[in-house]
Amino acid sequence: MPVAKAKVAKTVKLLKSKSRSKPVKTGSRKSGYDPVAPERVKDILNRLDQRYPGVSTALDHKSAWELLIATILSAQCTDAMVNKVTPILFQKYPTPQAMAAASPEELEPILRPTGFYRNKAKSVVGASRGIVERFGGQVPDDMDQLLSLPGVARKTANVVLGTWFRKAVGVVVDTHVHRISRRLELTKADNPKQIEQDLMKVIPQEKWIDYSHQIIYHGRALCVARKPRCAECPLENICHAADKTWSTVEIHKSAQP
Ligand code: SF4
């Protein structure tokens, strides 16, 4: 195609695509707007319930111990990959006792596809040894005891407590909960510890477990990191995130990704 003709075609295409999408509205914060007002938070939670009813972790597991190990392996790795690795892992080491008796080096070839496999091998063997030696082979249902196990931080402990034991001790803050809670202005913090504290203040305790599961689904389906699918989002008309791709409401600079 000649250069001039190609330029015209490109301009027409651009104009057509612009006329199809609604412009993103920008503006200043309305006085009296409170992003963590209980009625707004309730509205967000209700919409998440409707869109993602009954969702839970995507990590395959049959026991608290399997969930603990799978969650440790899920750091910096997709749940789909963890679900490919854990059947092989649990076939060879079916109990905490069997894993505790292994050396981390033996596990490394199996864990390699999940990334950071040397550290993960040390963590899962160390956690299993702790469970066998200090907790009679049972995963404890207590935050402090879970945190005493090697490789177990607050996020992993919250997953096990919330998903397996149905104990709402805290809120799971993974990359999706981190990003979307900020977009929804439920927190301004940028570190997981503070974000969890903020969420525990504004979300009723009986919703802590569901909120994390639903937001993780939302983060995979629509509110993705780059170019969130705002036009399809059930929260669109109450979301003022600065990086919305489509908006019917004013966006706020404070609602950062
Ligand atoms: S409107 Fe967009 S930025 Fe806001 S929650 Fe929905 S997908 Fe995320």
GROMACS .gro file of C-alpha atoms and ligand atoms in nm:
model
  265
    1MET     CA    1   0.000   0.000   0.000
    2PRO     CA    2   0.141   0.348  -0.084
    3VAL     CA    3   0.256   0.546   0.224
    4ALA     CA    4  -0.011   0.821   0.192
    5LYS     CA    5  -0.293   0.566   0.156
    6ALA     CA    6  -0.164   0.367   0.453
    7LYS     CA    7  -0.161   0.684   0.668
    8VAL     CA    8  -0.525   0.761   0.580
    9ALA     CA    9  -0.631   0.403   0.659
   10LYS     CA   10  -0.453   0.423   0.997
   11THR     CA   11  -0.624   0.754   1.086
   12VAL     CA   12  -0.970   0.618   0.992
   13LYS     CA   13  -0.908   0.307   1.207
   14LEU     CA   14  -0.802   0.524   1.502
   15LEU     CA   15  -1.109   0.749   1.472
   16LYS     CA   16  -1.338   0.446   1.451
   17SER     CA   17  -1.189   0.287   1.762
   18LYS     CA   18  -1.211   0.619   1.954
   19SER     CA   19  -1.577   0.666   1.862
   20ARG     CA   20  -1.658   0.318   1.999
   21SER     CA   21  -1.504   0.367   2.344
   22LYS     CA   22  -1.623   0.611   2.605
   23PRO     CA   23  -1.364   0.866   2.720
   24VAL     CA   24  -1.221   0.818   3.066
   25LYS     CA   25  -1.352   1.090   3.291
   26THR     CA   26  -1.104   1.256   3.521
   27GLY     CA   27  -1.171   1.498   3.801
   28SER     CA   28  -1.122   1.598   4.157
   29ARG     CA   29  -1.253   1.417   4.461
   30LYS     CA   30  -1.607   1.515   4.556
   31SER     CA   31  -1.625   1.658   4.906
   32GLY     CA   32  -1.771   1.412   5.154
   33TYR     CA   33  -1.663   1.107   4.952
   34ASP     CA   34  -1.532   0.836   5.184
   35PRO     CA   35  -1.390   0.532   5.001
   36VAL     CA   36  -1.403   0.318   5.317
   37ALA     CA   37  -1.754   0.417   5.424
   38PRO     CA   38  -1.927   0.098   5.549
   39GLU     CA   39  -2.205   0.125   5.288
   40ARG     CA   40  -1.952   0.149   5.002
   41VAL     CA   41  -1.752  -0.146   5.137
   42LYS     CA   42  -2.076  -0.345   5.174
   43ASP     CA   43  -2.167  -0.261   4.816
   44ILE     CA   44  -1.827  -0.385   4.692
   45LEU     CA   45  -1.861  -0.709   4.891
   46ASN     CA   46  -2.216  -0.771   4.766
   47ARG     CA   47  -2.113  -0.724   4.405
   48LEU     CA   48  -1.816  -0.960   4.452
   49ASP     CA   49  -2.052  -1.218   4.607
   50GLN     CA   50  -2.279  -1.195   4.306
   51ARG     CA   51  -2.002  -1.216   4.050
   52TYR     CA   52  -1.784  -1.478   4.224
   53PRO     CA   53  -2.011  -1.689   4.446
   54GLY     CA   54  -1.850  -1.970   4.647
   55VAL     CA   55  -1.498  -1.935   4.506
   56SER     CA   56  -1.202  -2.085   4.689
   57THR     CA   57  -0.835  -2.151   4.627
   58ALA     CA   58  -0.734  -2.291   4.288
   59LEU     CA   59  -0.456  -2.497   4.453
   60ASP     CA   60  -0.540  -2.869   4.455
   61HIS     CA   61  -0.512  -3.026   4.802
   62LYS     CA   62  -0.660  -3.300   5.017
   63SER     CA   63  -0.533  -3.197   5.361
   64ALA     CA   64  -0.412  -2.896   5.556
   65TRP     CA   65  -0.055  -3.013   5.506
   66GLU     CA   66  -0.095  -3.044   5.126
   67LEU     CA   67  -0.246  -2.696   5.117
   68LEU     CA   68   0.041  -2.558   5.323
   69ILE     CA   69   0.301  -2.714   5.093
   70ALA     CA   70   0.117  -2.605   4.776
   71THR     CA   71   0.089  -2.248   4.908
   72ILE     CA   72   0.462  -2.232   4.984
   73LEU     CA   73   0.530  -2.354   4.628
   74SER     CA   74   0.290  -2.097   4.476
   75ALA     CA   75   0.521  -1.801   4.557
   76GLN     CA   76   0.624  -1.641   4.225
   77CYS     CA   77   0.455  -1.927   4.039
   78THR     CA   78   0.113  -1.991   3.887
   79ASP     CA   79  -0.138  -2.215   4.064
   80ALA     CA   80  -0.166  -2.418   3.741
   81MET     CA   81   0.205  -2.501   3.754
   82VAL     CA   82   0.187  -2.588   4.125
   83ASN     CA   83  -0.105  -2.822   4.046
   84LYS     CA   84   0.113  -3.000   3.790
   85VAL     CA   85   0.399  -3.047   4.038
   86THR     CA   86   0.215  -3.142   4.359
   87PRO     CA   87   0.070  -3.477   4.238
   88ILE     CA   88   0.426  -3.595   4.164
   89LEU     CA   89   0.554  -3.452   4.492
   90PHE     CA   90   0.278  -3.603   4.708
   91GLN     CA   91   0.302  -3.939   4.536
   92LYS     CA   92   0.667  -3.964   4.638
   93TYR     CA   93   0.623  -3.795   4.980
   94PRO     CA   94   0.260  -3.859   5.081
   95THR     CA   95   0.283  -3.747   5.448
   96PRO     CA   96   0.460  -3.484   5.660
   97GLN     CA   97   0.667  -3.770   5.805
   98ALA     CA   98   0.784  -3.885   5.460
   99MET     CA   99   0.878  -3.531   5.356
  100ALA     CA  100   1.046  -3.462   5.691
  101ALA     CA  101   1.271  -3.767   5.639
  102ALA     CA  102   1.386  -3.644   5.295
  103SER     CA  103   1.673  -3.408   5.223
  104PRO     CA  104   1.588  -3.082   5.044
  105GLU     CA  105   1.825  -3.183   4.761
  106GLU     CA  106   1.611  -3.489   4.686
  107LEU     CA  107   1.308  -3.267   4.624
  108GLU     CA  108   1.482  -3.012   4.405
  109PRO     CA  109   1.434  -3.188   4.067
  110ILE     CA  110   1.058  -3.219   4.131
  111LEU     CA  111   1.023  -2.856   4.246
  112ARG     CA  112   1.239  -2.704   3.973
  113PRO     CA  113   0.943  -2.600   3.747
  114THR     CA  114   0.799  -2.381   4.026
  115GLY     CA  115   1.108  -2.155   4.037
  116PHE     CA  116   1.324  -2.071   4.342
  117TYR     CA  117   1.327  -2.447   4.390
  118ARG     CA  118   1.627  -2.465   4.623
  119ASN     CA  119   1.470  -2.232   4.879
  120LYS     CA  120   1.129  -2.394   4.832
  121ALA     CA  121   1.277  -2.742   4.889
  122LYS     CA  122   1.434  -2.620   5.215
  123SER     CA  123   1.105  -2.457   5.321
  124VAL     CA  124   0.875  -2.754   5.256
  125VAL     CA  125   1.112  -3.004   5.418
  126GLY     CA  126   1.172  -2.765   5.711
  127ALA     CA  127   0.799  -2.702   5.756
  128SER     CA  128   0.726  -3.075   5.747
  129ARG     CA  129   0.998  -3.145   6.005
  130GLY     CA  130   0.854  -2.873   6.230
  131ILE     CA  131   0.505  -3.024   6.197
  132VAL     CA  132   0.633  -3.373   6.281
  133GLU     CA  133   0.872  -3.275   6.562
  134ARG     CA  134   0.668  -3.004   6.734
  135PHE     CA  135   0.304  -3.057   6.641
  136GLY     CA  136   0.263  -3.435   6.637
  137GLY     CA  137   0.236  -3.451   6.258
  138GLN     CA  138  -0.069  -3.219   6.251
  139VAL     CA  139  -0.071  -2.874   6.090
  140PRO     CA  140  -0.150  -2.630   6.373
  141ASP     CA  141  -0.458  -2.407   6.340
  142ASP     CA  142  -0.288  -2.120   6.520
  143MET     CA  143  -0.125  -1.817   6.355
  144ASP     CA  144   0.181  -1.796   6.582
  145GLN     CA  145   0.248  -2.169   6.560
  146LEU     CA  146   0.217  -2.161   6.181
  147LEU     CA  147   0.452  -1.862   6.162
  148SER     CA  148   0.709  -2.060   6.363
  149LEU     CA  149   0.746  -2.306   6.071
  150PRO     CA  150   1.026  -2.247   5.817
  151GLY     CA  151   0.906  -2.084   5.495
  152VAL     CA  152   0.566  -1.989   5.640
  153ALA     CA  153   0.486  -1.617   5.636
  154ARG     CA  154   0.156  -1.447   5.713
  155LYS     CA  155   0.011  -1.493   5.365
  156THR     CA  156   0.063  -1.872   5.371
  157ALA     CA  157  -0.065  -1.896   5.729
  158ASN     CA  158  -0.378  -1.698   5.638
  159VAL     CA  159  -0.444  -1.926   5.337
  160VAL     CA  160  -0.427  -2.239   5.554
  161LEU     CA  161  -0.625  -2.090   5.844
  162GLY     CA  162  -0.894  -1.941   5.619
  163THR     CA  163  -0.930  -2.205   5.349
  164TRP     CA  164  -0.878  -2.527   5.546
  165PHE     CA  165  -0.973  -2.437   5.904
  166ARG     CA  166  -1.226  -2.162   5.807
  167LYS     CA  167  -1.065  -1.938   6.070
  168ALA     CA  168  -1.066  -1.569   5.980
  169VAL     CA  169  -0.753  -1.457   6.162
  170GLY     CA  170  -0.634  -1.219   5.891
  171VAL     CA  171  -0.672  -1.132   5.523
  172VAL     CA  172  -0.462  -1.303   5.255
  173VAL     CA  173  -0.270  -1.030   5.073
  174ASP     CA  174  -0.122  -1.159   4.749
  175THR     CA  175  -0.036  -0.956   4.441
  176HIS     CA  176  -0.403  -0.933   4.329
  177VAL     CA  177  -0.536  -0.829   4.672
  178HIS     CA  178  -0.252  -0.577   4.697
  179ARG     CA  179  -0.323  -0.416   4.358
  180ILE     CA  180  -0.703  -0.422   4.361
  181SER     CA  181  -0.751  -0.311   4.722
  182ARG     CA  182  -0.551  -0.001   4.629
  183ARG     CA  183  -0.751   0.054   4.311
  184LEU     CA  184  -1.070   0.031   4.515
  185GLU     CA  185  -0.924   0.278   4.770
  186LEU     CA  186  -0.966   0.035   5.059
  187THR     CA  187  -0.603   0.106   5.146
  188LYS     CA  188  -0.335   0.354   5.049
  189ALA     CA  189  -0.056   0.136   5.185
  190ASP     CA  190   0.200  -0.030   4.964
  191ASN     CA  191   0.329  -0.311   5.184
  192PRO     CA  192   0.134  -0.633   5.251
  193LYS     CA  193   0.147  -0.603   5.632
  194GLN     CA  194  -0.009  -0.257   5.635
  195ILE     CA  195  -0.257  -0.347   5.360
  196GLU     CA  196  -0.376  -0.643   5.568
  197GLN     CA  197  -0.416  -0.418   5.873
  198ASP     CA  198  -0.618  -0.165   5.670
  199LEU     CA  199  -0.842  -0.434   5.519
  200MET     CA  200  -0.906  -0.588   5.861
  201LYS     CA  201  -1.031  -0.248   5.977
  202VAL     CA  202  -1.275  -0.180   5.693
  203ILE     CA  203  -1.399  -0.530   5.596
  204PRO     CA  204  -1.623  -0.719   5.839
  205GLN     CA  205  -1.439  -1.023   5.981
  206GLU     CA  206  -1.692  -1.272   5.842
  207LYS     CA  207  -1.596  -1.157   5.491
  208TRP     CA  208  -1.215  -1.168   5.527
  209ILE     CA  209  -1.182  -1.516   5.376
  210ASP     CA  210  -1.425  -1.465   5.086
  211TYR     CA  211  -1.287  -1.120   5.002
  212SER     CA  212  -0.940  -1.258   4.930
  213HIS     CA  213  -1.066  -1.551   4.722
  214GLN     CA  214  -1.300  -1.329   4.522
  215ILE     CA  215  -1.043  -1.056   4.463
  216ILE     CA  216  -0.791  -1.315   4.343
  217TYR     CA  217  -1.047  -1.438   4.088
  218HIS     CA  218  -1.130  -1.080   3.995
  219GLY     CA  219  -0.761  -1.004   3.946
  220ARG     CA  220  -0.724  -1.296   3.708
  221ALA     CA  221  -1.049  -1.244   3.517
  222LEU     CA  222  -1.097  -0.866   3.485
  223CYS     CA  223  -0.891  -0.640   3.709
  224VAL     CA  224  -0.561  -0.750   3.559
  225ALA     CA  225  -0.242  -0.555   3.627
  226ARG     CA  226  -0.210  -0.397   3.285
  227LYS     CA  227  -0.520  -0.275   3.104
  228PRO     CA  228  -0.793  -0.386   3.346
  229ARG     CA  229  -1.119  -0.479   3.170
  230CYS     CA  230  -1.321  -0.200   3.334
  231ALA     CA  231  -1.603  -0.202   3.076
  232GLU     CA  232  -1.696  -0.557   3.190
  233CYS     CA  233  -1.641  -0.499   3.563
  234PRO     CA  234  -1.928  -0.524   3.813
  235LEU     CA  235  -1.756  -0.261   4.031
  236GLU     CA  236  -1.705  -0.010   3.753
  237ASN     CA  237  -1.944   0.264   3.864
  238ILE     CA  238  -1.803   0.270   4.218
  239CYS     CA  239  -1.436   0.239   4.120
  240HIS     CA  240  -1.228   0.554   4.082
  241ALA     CA  241  -0.890   0.395   4.009
  242ALA     CA  242  -0.646   0.622   3.833
  243ASP     CA  243  -0.554   0.357   3.576
  244LYS     CA  244  -0.906   0.261   3.467
  245THR     CA  245  -0.932   0.188   3.097
  246TRP     CA  246  -1.299   0.290   3.071
  247SER     CA  247  -1.505   0.494   3.313
  248THR     CA  248  -1.851   0.632   3.379
  249VAL     CA  249  -1.735   0.809   3.694
  250GLU     CA  250  -1.463   1.048   3.796
  251ILE     CA  251  -1.130   0.886   3.864
  252HIS     CA  252  -0.918   0.979   4.163
  253LYS     CA  253  -0.544   1.021   4.162
  254SER     CA  254  -0.531   0.872   4.513
  255ALA     CA  255  -0.673   0.539   4.388
  256GLN     CA  256  -0.342   0.416   4.255
  257PRO     CA  257  -0.277   0.071   4.110
  258SF4     S1  258  -1.336  -0.079   3.725
  258SF4    FE1  259  -1.142  -0.147   3.637
  258SF4     S2  260  -0.984  -0.086   3.786
  258SF4    FE2  261  -1.183  -0.077   3.891
  258SF4     S3  262  -1.206  -0.277   3.990
  258SF4    FE3  263  -1.306  -0.290   3.791
  258SF4     S4  264  -1.150  -0.371   3.648
  258SF4    FE4  265  -1.046  -0.298   3.835
   0.00000   0.00000   0.00000
